[in-house]
Coordinates of C-alpha atoms in Angstrom, one line a residue:
M1 CA -7.0 -52.7 -22.8
A2 CA -3.4 -53.9 -23.3
R3 CA -2.4 -50.3 -23.9
V4 CA -4.0 -49.2 -20.6
V5 CA -2.2 -52.0 -18.8
K6 CA 1.1 -50.9 -20.4
V7 CA 0.6 -47.4 -19.3
F8 CA 0.0 -48.4 -15.6
R9 CA 2.9 -50.7 -15.7
T10 CA 5.2 -47.9 -16.9
L11 CA 3.9 -45.6 -14.2
R12 CA 4.6 -48.2 -11.6
N13 CA 8.1 -49.0 -12.8
H14 CA 8.9 -45.2 -12.9
W15 CA 7.0 -44.2 -9.9
K16 CA 9.5 -41.4 -8.8
K17 CA 9.2 -39.7 -12.2
S18 CA 5.5 -40.2 -12.2
T19 CA 5.1 -38.6 -8.8
F20 CA 7.3 -35.7 -9.8
A21 CA 5.3 -35.1 -13.0
V22 CA 2.0 -35.2 -11.1
C23 CA 3.3 -32.6 -8.6
V24 CA 4.5 -30.3 -11.4
L25 CA 1.2 -30.6 -13.3
S26 CA -0.8 -30.0 -10.2
Y27 CA 1.1 -26.9 -9.3
G28 CA 1.0 -25.7 -12.9
G29 CA -2.8 -26.2 -13.0
Y30 CA -3.2 -24.3 -9.7
W31 CA -1.0 -21.5 -10.9
L32 CA -2.9 -21.2 -14.2
Y33 CA -6.3 -21.2 -12.3
G34 CA -5.1 -18.4 -10.0
K35 CA -4.0 -16.3 -13.1
H36 CA -7.5 -16.9 -14.6
C37 CA -9.2 -15.8 -11.4
D38 CA -7.1 -12.6 -11.3
S39 CA -8.0 -11.9 -14.9
V40 CA -11.7 -12.3 -14.1
L41 CA -11.4 -9.9 -11.2
R42 CA -9.6 -7.3 -13.4
R43 CA -12.3 -7.6 -16.1
E44 CA -15.2 -7.2 -13.6
A45 CA -13.5 -4.1 -12.1
C46 CA -12.8 -2.6 -15.5
L47 CA -16.5 -3.1 -16.5
L48 CA -17.6 -1.2 -13.4
A49 CA -15.0 1.5 -14.0
R50 CA -16.2 1.9 -17.6
E51 CA -19.7 2.7 -16.3
Y52 CA -18.3 5.7 -14.4
G53 CA -16.3 6.8 -17.5
Q54 CA -19.5 6.7 -19.7
Q55 CA -21.4 9.1 -17.4
Q56 CA -22.0 12.5 -19.0
I57 CA -20.7 15.6 -17.3
A58 CA -22.1 19.1 -17.5
P59 CA -20.5 21.7 -19.8
Q60 CA -19.1 23.7 -16.9
E61 CA -17.6 20.7 -15.2
R62 CA -14.1 19.5 -15.8
I63 CA -12.5 16.1 -15.8
R64 CA -11.4 14.9 -12.3
K65 CA -7.6 15.1 -11.7
A66 CA -5.7 12.8 -9.5
T67 CA -2.1 12.8 -8.3
V68 CA -0.7 9.3 -7.6
I69 CA 2.3 8.9 -5.4
L70 CA 3.7 5.5 -6.3
N71 CA 6.5 3.8 -4.5
P72 CA 8.0 1.2 -7.0
A73 CA 10.1 -0.3 -4.3
A74 CA 7.1 -1.4 -2.2
C75 CA 6.2 -5.1 -2.0
N76 CA 9.8 -6.2 -2.8
G77 CA 9.9 -4.1 -6.0
K78 CA 6.6 -5.5 -7.4
A79 CA 4.5 -2.4 -6.7
N80 CA 4.9 -0.7 -10.1
N81 CA 3.8 -3.9 -11.9
L82 CA 0.9 -4.3 -9.5
F83 CA -0.3 -0.7 -10.0
E84 CA 0.0 -0.8 -13.8
K85 CA -1.9 -4.1 -14.2
N86 CA -4.6 -3.7 -11.5
A87 CA -5.2 0.0 -10.7
A88 CA -4.1 2.2 -13.6
P89 CA -6.6 0.7 -16.1
I90 CA -9.5 1.2 -13.7
L91 CA -8.7 4.9 -13.2
H92 CA -8.2 5.4 -17.0
L93 CA -11.5 3.7 -17.9
A94 CA -13.3 5.8 -15.3
G95 CA -12.2 9.0 -17.0
V96 CA -9.8 10.2 -14.3
Q97 CA -6.9 12.2 -15.5
I98 CA -4.0 10.8 -13.4
T99 CA -0.5 12.1 -12.9
V100 CA 1.8 9.3 -11.6
V101 CA 4.8 10.5 -9.5
K102 CA 7.2 7.7 -8.7
T103 CA 9.6 7.9 -5.7
D104 CA 13.2 7.0 -6.2
Y105 CA 14.5 6.9 -2.6
E106 CA 13.2 6.9 1.0
G107 CA 11.9 10.3 2.2
Q108 CA 11.3 11.7 -1.3
A109 CA 7.6 11.5 -1.0
K110 CA 7.7 14.2 1.7
K111 CA 9.5 16.6 -0.6
L112 CA 7.3 15.8 -3.6
I113 CA 4.1 16.5 -1.6
E114 CA 5.5 19.9 -0.4
L115 CA 5.8 20.9 -4.1
M116 CA 2.5 19.4 -5.3
E117 CA 0.0 21.5 -7.1
E118 CA -3.7 21.6 -6.4
T119 CA -5.5 18.4 -7.3
D120 CA -9.0 16.9 -7.0
M121 CA -7.8 13.8 -5.2
L122 CA -4.5 12.4 -3.9
I123 CA -3.8 8.6 -4.3
V124 CA -1.1 6.9 -2.3
A125 CA 0.0 3.6 -3.9
G126 CA 2.4 1.9 -1.6
G127 CA 2.6 0.7 2.0
D128 CA 2.7 2.2 5.5
G129 CA 6.0 4.0 4.9
T130 CA 4.8 5.7 1.7
L131 CA 1.5 6.7 3.3
Q132 CA 3.3 8.2 6.4
E133 CA 5.7 10.2 4.2
V134 CA 2.8 11.6 2.2
I135 CA 0.7 12.8 5.1
T136 CA 3.8 14.2 6.8
G137 CA 4.7 16.2 3.7
L138 CA 1.1 17.3 3.3
L139 CA 0.7 18.5 6.9
R140 CA 4.1 20.3 6.9
R141 CA 3.0 22.6 4.0
P142 CA 2.4 26.2 4.9
D143 CA -1.0 25.9 3.2
Q144 CA -1.9 22.6 4.8
D145 CA -5.3 23.9 6.0
V146 CA -6.3 24.0 2.3
F147 CA -4.6 20.9 1.1
S148 CA -5.7 18.8 4.1
K149 CA -9.2 19.0 2.6
T150 CA -8.1 17.0 -0.4
P151 CA -9.6 13.5 -0.3
I152 CA -7.0 10.8 -0.1
G153 CA -7.2 7.3 -1.6
F154 CA -5.0 4.4 -0.4
I155 CA -4.1 1.5 -2.7
P156 CA -2.4 -1.2 -0.6
L157 CA 0.8 -2.2 -2.5
G158 CA 3.2 -2.6 0.4
S159 CA 4.3 -5.4 2.7
H160 CA 2.6 -3.7 5.6
N161 CA -0.8 -1.9 5.0
S162 CA -2.0 -1.1 8.5
L163 CA -4.7 1.3 7.5
S164 CA -6.2 -0.9 4.8
P165 CA -8.5 -2.9 7.1
S166 CA -10.1 0.3 8.3
L167 CA -11.0 1.3 4.7
H168 CA -11.5 -1.8 2.6
L169 CA -12.7 -5.4 2.8
L170 CA -9.6 -7.6 2.8
S171 CA -9.1 -11.0 1.3
D172 CA -6.3 -13.4 0.6
N173 CA -6.1 -12.2 -3.0
K174 CA -3.8 -9.2 -3.7
V175 CA -5.5 -8.4 -7.0
K176 CA -8.9 -8.2 -5.3
D177 CA -7.6 -5.9 -2.6
I178 CA -6.1 -3.5 -5.1
T179 CA -9.1 -3.4 -7.4
S180 CA -11.6 -3.0 -4.6
A181 CA -9.5 -0.1 -3.1
T182 CA -9.3 1.6 -6.5
L183 CA -13.1 1.2 -7.1
S184 CA -13.8 2.8 -3.6
I185 CA -11.9 5.9 -4.8
L186 CA -14.2 6.1 -7.9
K187 CA -17.4 5.8 -5.7
G188 CA -16.3 8.8 -3.7
E189 CA -17.4 7.9 -0.2
T190 CA -15.1 9.3 2.4
V191 CA -14.5 9.1 6.1
P192 CA -12.6 11.5 8.4
L193 CA -9.5 10.1 10.2
D194 CA -7.6 11.4 13.2
V195 CA -3.9 12.2 12.9
L196 CA -1.1 12.1 15.5
Q197 CA 1.4 14.9 15.5
I198 CA 4.7 13.6 17.0
K199 CA 7.3 16.2 17.7
G200 CA 10.8 15.9 19.3
E201 CA 12.8 18.6 20.9
K202 CA 14.6 19.6 17.7
E203 CA 13.2 17.6 14.8
Q204 CA 10.3 18.7 12.6
P205 CA 7.0 17.0 13.5
V206 CA 6.2 13.6 12.1
F207 CA 2.5 12.6 11.5
A208 CA 0.9 9.2 11.9
L209 CA -2.5 7.6 11.3
M210 CA -2.2 4.5 13.4
G211 CA 0.2 5.1 16.3
L212 CA 3.5 5.1 18.1
R213 CA 4.9 1.8 19.5
W214 CA 7.8 1.4 21.9
G215 CA 9.0 -1.4 24.0
A216 CA 10.2 -5.1 24.2
F217 CA 7.5 -6.5 21.9
R218 CA 8.3 -3.9 19.2
D219 CA 12.0 -4.8 19.4
V220 CA 11.3 -8.5 19.1
A221 CA 8.9 -8.0 16.2
S222 CA 11.6 -6.3 14.2
K223 CA 13.8 -9.4 14.5
I224 CA 11.2 -12.1 13.7
S225 CA 12.2 -12.2 10.0
K226 CA 15.7 -13.2 11.0
Y227 CA 14.4 -16.6 12.0
W228 CA 12.6 -17.3 8.7
Y229 CA 14.3 -20.8 8.6
L230 CA 12.2 -21.9 11.6
G231 CA 8.9 -21.5 9.6
P232 CA 5.8 -21.2 11.9
L233 CA 8.0 -21.4 15.0
K234 CA 9.9 -18.2 14.2
T235 CA 7.7 -15.9 16.3
N236 CA 8.0 -18.1 19.4
A237 CA 11.7 -18.5 18.8
A238 CA 12.3 -14.7 18.5
H239 CA 10.5 -14.0 21.8
W240 CA 12.2 -16.9 23.6
F241 CA 15.7 -15.9 22.4
S242 CA 15.1 -12.3 23.6
T243 CA 14.3 -13.5 27.1
L244 CA 17.6 -15.5 27.1
R245 CA 19.6 -12.4 26.3
E246 CA 17.8 -10.2 28.9
W247 CA 15.1 -10.6 31.4
P248 CA 13.0 -8.8 32.6
L249 CA 12.5 -6.5 29.6
V250 CA 10.7 -3.8 31.6
R251 CA 11.0 -0.2 30.5
D252 CA 10.4 2.9 32.7
V253 CA 8.8 5.9 31.2
S254 CA 7.2 9.1 32.4
V255 CA 3.9 10.0 30.7
S256 CA 2.3 13.4 31.0
Y257 CA -1.1 13.8 29.4
L258 CA -4.0 16.2 28.9
A259 CA -7.6 15.3 29.4
P260 CA -9.6 14.5 26.1
T261 CA -11.9 17.2 24.7
L262 CA -15.5 16.8 23.8
R263 CA -16.1 15.8 20.2
P264 CA -18.2 18.4 18.3
P265 CA -21.1 17.0 16.2
D266 CA -20.5 15.8 12.7
L267 CA -22.3 18.6 10.9
P268 CA -21.6 19.8 7.4
P269 CA -19.8 23.2 7.3
V270 CA -22.3 26.0 7.0
K271 CA -21.2 29.5 6.0
A272 CA -22.7 32.1 8.2
P273 CA -24.4 35.0 6.4
R274 CA -22.3 38.2 6.2
P275 CA -23.5 41.0 8.5
N276 CA -24.5 44.3 7.0
L277 CA -22.0 47.1 6.4
I278 CA -23.0 49.4 9.4
Y279 CA -22.6 46.5 11.8
R280 CA -19.2 45.6 10.4
I281 CA -18.0 49.2 10.7
I282 CA -19.1 49.5 14.3
R283 CA -17.5 46.1 15.3
R284 CA -14.2 47.1 13.7
L285 CA -14.2 50.5 15.5
K286 CA -15.1 48.8 18.8
N287 CA -12.3 46.2 18.4
Y288 CA -9.8 49.0 17.5
W289 CA -10.5 51.2 20.5
N290 CA -11.2 48.4 22.9
P291 CA -9.5 45.2 21.7
P292 CA -10.7 42.0 23.3
A293 CA -8.2 40.5 25.8
E294 CA -6.9 37.2 24.8
V295 CA -6.7 35.0 27.9
E296 CA -5.3 31.5 27.4
E297 CA -6.0 29.0 30.0
P298 CA -2.9 27.0 31.1
E299 CA -3.0 23.4 30.1
K300 CA -3.5 21.0 32.9
W301 CA -1.0 18.2 32.5
E302 CA -1.2 15.1 34.6
E303 CA 1.9 12.9 35.1
Q304 CA 2.2 9.2 35.6
Q305 CA 5.2 7.0 36.0
L306 CA 4.9 3.6 34.2
S307 CA 6.9 0.4 34.2
T308 CA 5.9 -1.5 31.2
L309 CA 6.9 -4.1 28.6
E310 CA 5.4 -2.0 25.8
L311 CA 3.8 1.4 25.3
F312 CA 1.4 2.1 22.4
I313 CA -0.1 5.5 21.7
Q314 CA -2.7 5.0 19.0
T315 CA -5.6 6.7 17.3
H316 CA -9.2 5.4 17.0
N317 CA -8.8 4.9 13.3
K318 CA -9.2 1.2 13.6
N319 CA -12.9 1.8 13.4
P320 CA -13.3 5.3 11.9
V321 CA -17.1 5.3 11.7
E322 CA -17.6 4.7 15.4
R323 CA -19.3 7.7 17.1
R324 CA -17.4 8.8 20.1
I325 CA -18.1 11.4 22.8
N326 CA -14.5 12.6 23.1
D327 CA -11.7 13.4 20.7
S328 CA -8.9 11.4 22.2
L329 CA -5.9 9.2 21.6
R330 CA -5.4 6.0 23.5
I331 CA -2.4 5.2 25.6
S332 CA -1.9 1.5 26.3
A333 CA 0.9 0.3 28.6
E334 CA 1.4 -3.5 28.9
T335 CA 1.7 -4.8 32.5
H336 CA 5.3 -5.4 33.6
N337 CA 4.8 -8.6 35.7
L338 CA 4.4 -11.1 32.8
T339 CA 6.2 -14.5 33.1
M340 CA 8.4 -15.7 30.3
G341 CA 5.6 -18.0 29.1
E342 CA 3.0 -15.2 29.2
F343 CA 5.5 -12.9 27.4
I344 CA 5.8 -15.5 24.5
T345 CA 2.1 -16.0 24.3
A346 CA 1.3 -12.3 24.3
G347 CA 4.0 -11.8 21.6
N348 CA 2.3 -14.3 19.3
K349 CA -1.0 -12.4 19.6
K350 CA 0.8 -9.0 19.1
A351 CA 2.6 -10.3 16.0
A352 CA -0.9 -10.7 14.4
D353 CA -2.4 -7.5 15.9
P354 CA -0.1 -5.1 17.8
T355 CA -3.2 -3.3 19.3
V356 CA -4.0 -6.4 21.5
F357 CA -3.1 -6.0 25.2
T358 CA -3.6 -8.2 28.2
E359 CA -6.4 -7.7 30.8
N360 CA -4.0 -6.0 33.3
A361 CA -2.7 -3.4 30.9
T362 CA -3.0 0.3 31.7
E363 CA -5.4 2.2 29.4
L364 CA -5.6 6.0 29.3
E365 CA -7.6 8.4 27.1
A366 CA -5.9 11.7 26.4
G367 CA -6.0 14.7 24.1
A368 CA -2.2 14.9 24.1
C369 CA 0.7 13.3 25.9
R370 CA 4.5 13.7 26.5
L371 CA 6.9 10.9 26.8
Q372 CA 10.0 11.4 28.9
L373 CA 12.5 8.5 28.7
P374 CA 15.0 7.8 31.5
E375 CA 18.6 9.0 30.9
G376 CA 20.7 6.6 28.8
A377 CA 17.6 5.0 27.3
S378 CA 18.1 3.7 23.8
G379 CA 16.0 2.0 21.2
F380 CA 13.5 2.8 18.5
Y381 CA 9.9 3.8 18.1
N382 CA 7.7 2.3 15.5
I383 CA 5.6 5.1 14.0
D384 CA 3.2 3.5 11.5
N385 CA 5.6 0.6 11.2
E386 CA 8.5 3.0 10.4
E387 CA 11.6 3.0 12.7
Y388 CA 12.6 6.3 14.4
E389 CA 15.2 6.8 17.1
A390 CA 13.6 6.9 20.6
M391 CA 13.7 10.3 22.3
P392 CA 11.4 12.5 24.4
V393 CA 8.4 13.5 22.3
E394 CA 5.1 15.3 22.5
V395 CA 2.2 13.6 20.8
R396 CA -0.9 15.7 20.0
L397 CA -4.2 14.6 18.4
L398 CA -5.4 16.4 15.3
P399 CA -9.0 15.2 15.2
R400 CA -10.6 14.4 11.9
K401 CA -7.8 16.1 10.1
L402 CA -7.8 14.1 6.8
R403 CA -10.5 12.5 4.7
F404 CA -9.9 9.1 3.1
F405 CA -11.9 7.1 0.6
I406 CA -13.7 4.1 2.2
S407 CA -15.7 1.3 0.6
A408 CA -19.4 1.3 1.4
E409 CA -19.3 -2.4 2.2
R410 CA -16.5 -1.9 4.8
R411 CA -18.4 1.1 6.3
E412 CA -21.5 -1.1 6.8
Q413 CA -19.5 -3.9 8.3
L414 CA -17.8 -1.6 10.8
L415 CA -21.2 -0.1 11.8
S416 CA -22.6 -3.6 12.3
Q417 CA -19.7 -4.4 14.7
I418 CA -20.6 -1.4 16.8
Q419 CA -24.3 -2.5 17.1

């Protein structure tokens, strides 16, 4: 008993050191528990992957090949370590023959994809920037009609992973997100995604999966990180300081758009039977002597002048399993008559989800659109969270152009949200 009393007396006399020691031990215990949970998640994922690797294949079948485009600079340089510890073992245990291609500088993924050989699946390990470079390089290829049929897997390793909520169940645990995304690739369930083709007057086209964002909210969002020292108030502060520098922040833009087209039914491709030889000879002779006239109907563009705080042209990939009547992209223009307080409130919501707009925003559905900026306009677009210089562009929808791996659990969750 005397020893216990002595211990408590010592703790009371050195209460500062005791408090510091308790804080250090608590943090250390929490850190070790987190590492243990991560190890358990990796072990469970590896056991599931081993079941795929132990499945027998027919003599005429070959091992599946996958090309991995890895951006080691993603997630502040941690992407390579995250991939090697959490994703690579799962792919190896599943019997997938992987070829890892690491990028060394920004824009290299486009060039690597243009030189890529045929593969069974393409895996993008990085963030929004890496994914956008890969699909841009893929769809710029001369043989993109063939390569666009290659299923694509996305392993979220970046600071921004905008597409990940559409494909996987997300959590607060990075290891769980990576392992579940890798397992969804092994299960092989895919979903078609729309692609935006964005072309300037002189530049090569850029392709996007989420959308193009332009306006005051985008400009403020790019500066929020500068106010890191304000903690949870940094978003409010960034929007408030922007109103002090300039108000109102209204942008004028001319939007021309085409009406959306009807969406064909989701039917598997069926190869029509080949006609007999006599029919083919007669058809060729008929087309030679009397070639069919090709009459192209002129596109009917409608123009609208908008004054807006922000313009967002986006796909419907937020819920890729939703059945829609039309193939269309969505043009959202924020109302221009917000007060300063409403601007700051809306900016807080957009910081969490840029697709959120106020009730008075203008919403248009279109098959394609053209943006004509006023003379002297400057600034930047955000195309899938990557900055591009603002200029007049034409945006066209490529419906169901690419197929991405999706987890069955996320598909069921998205279907339940529709119902």
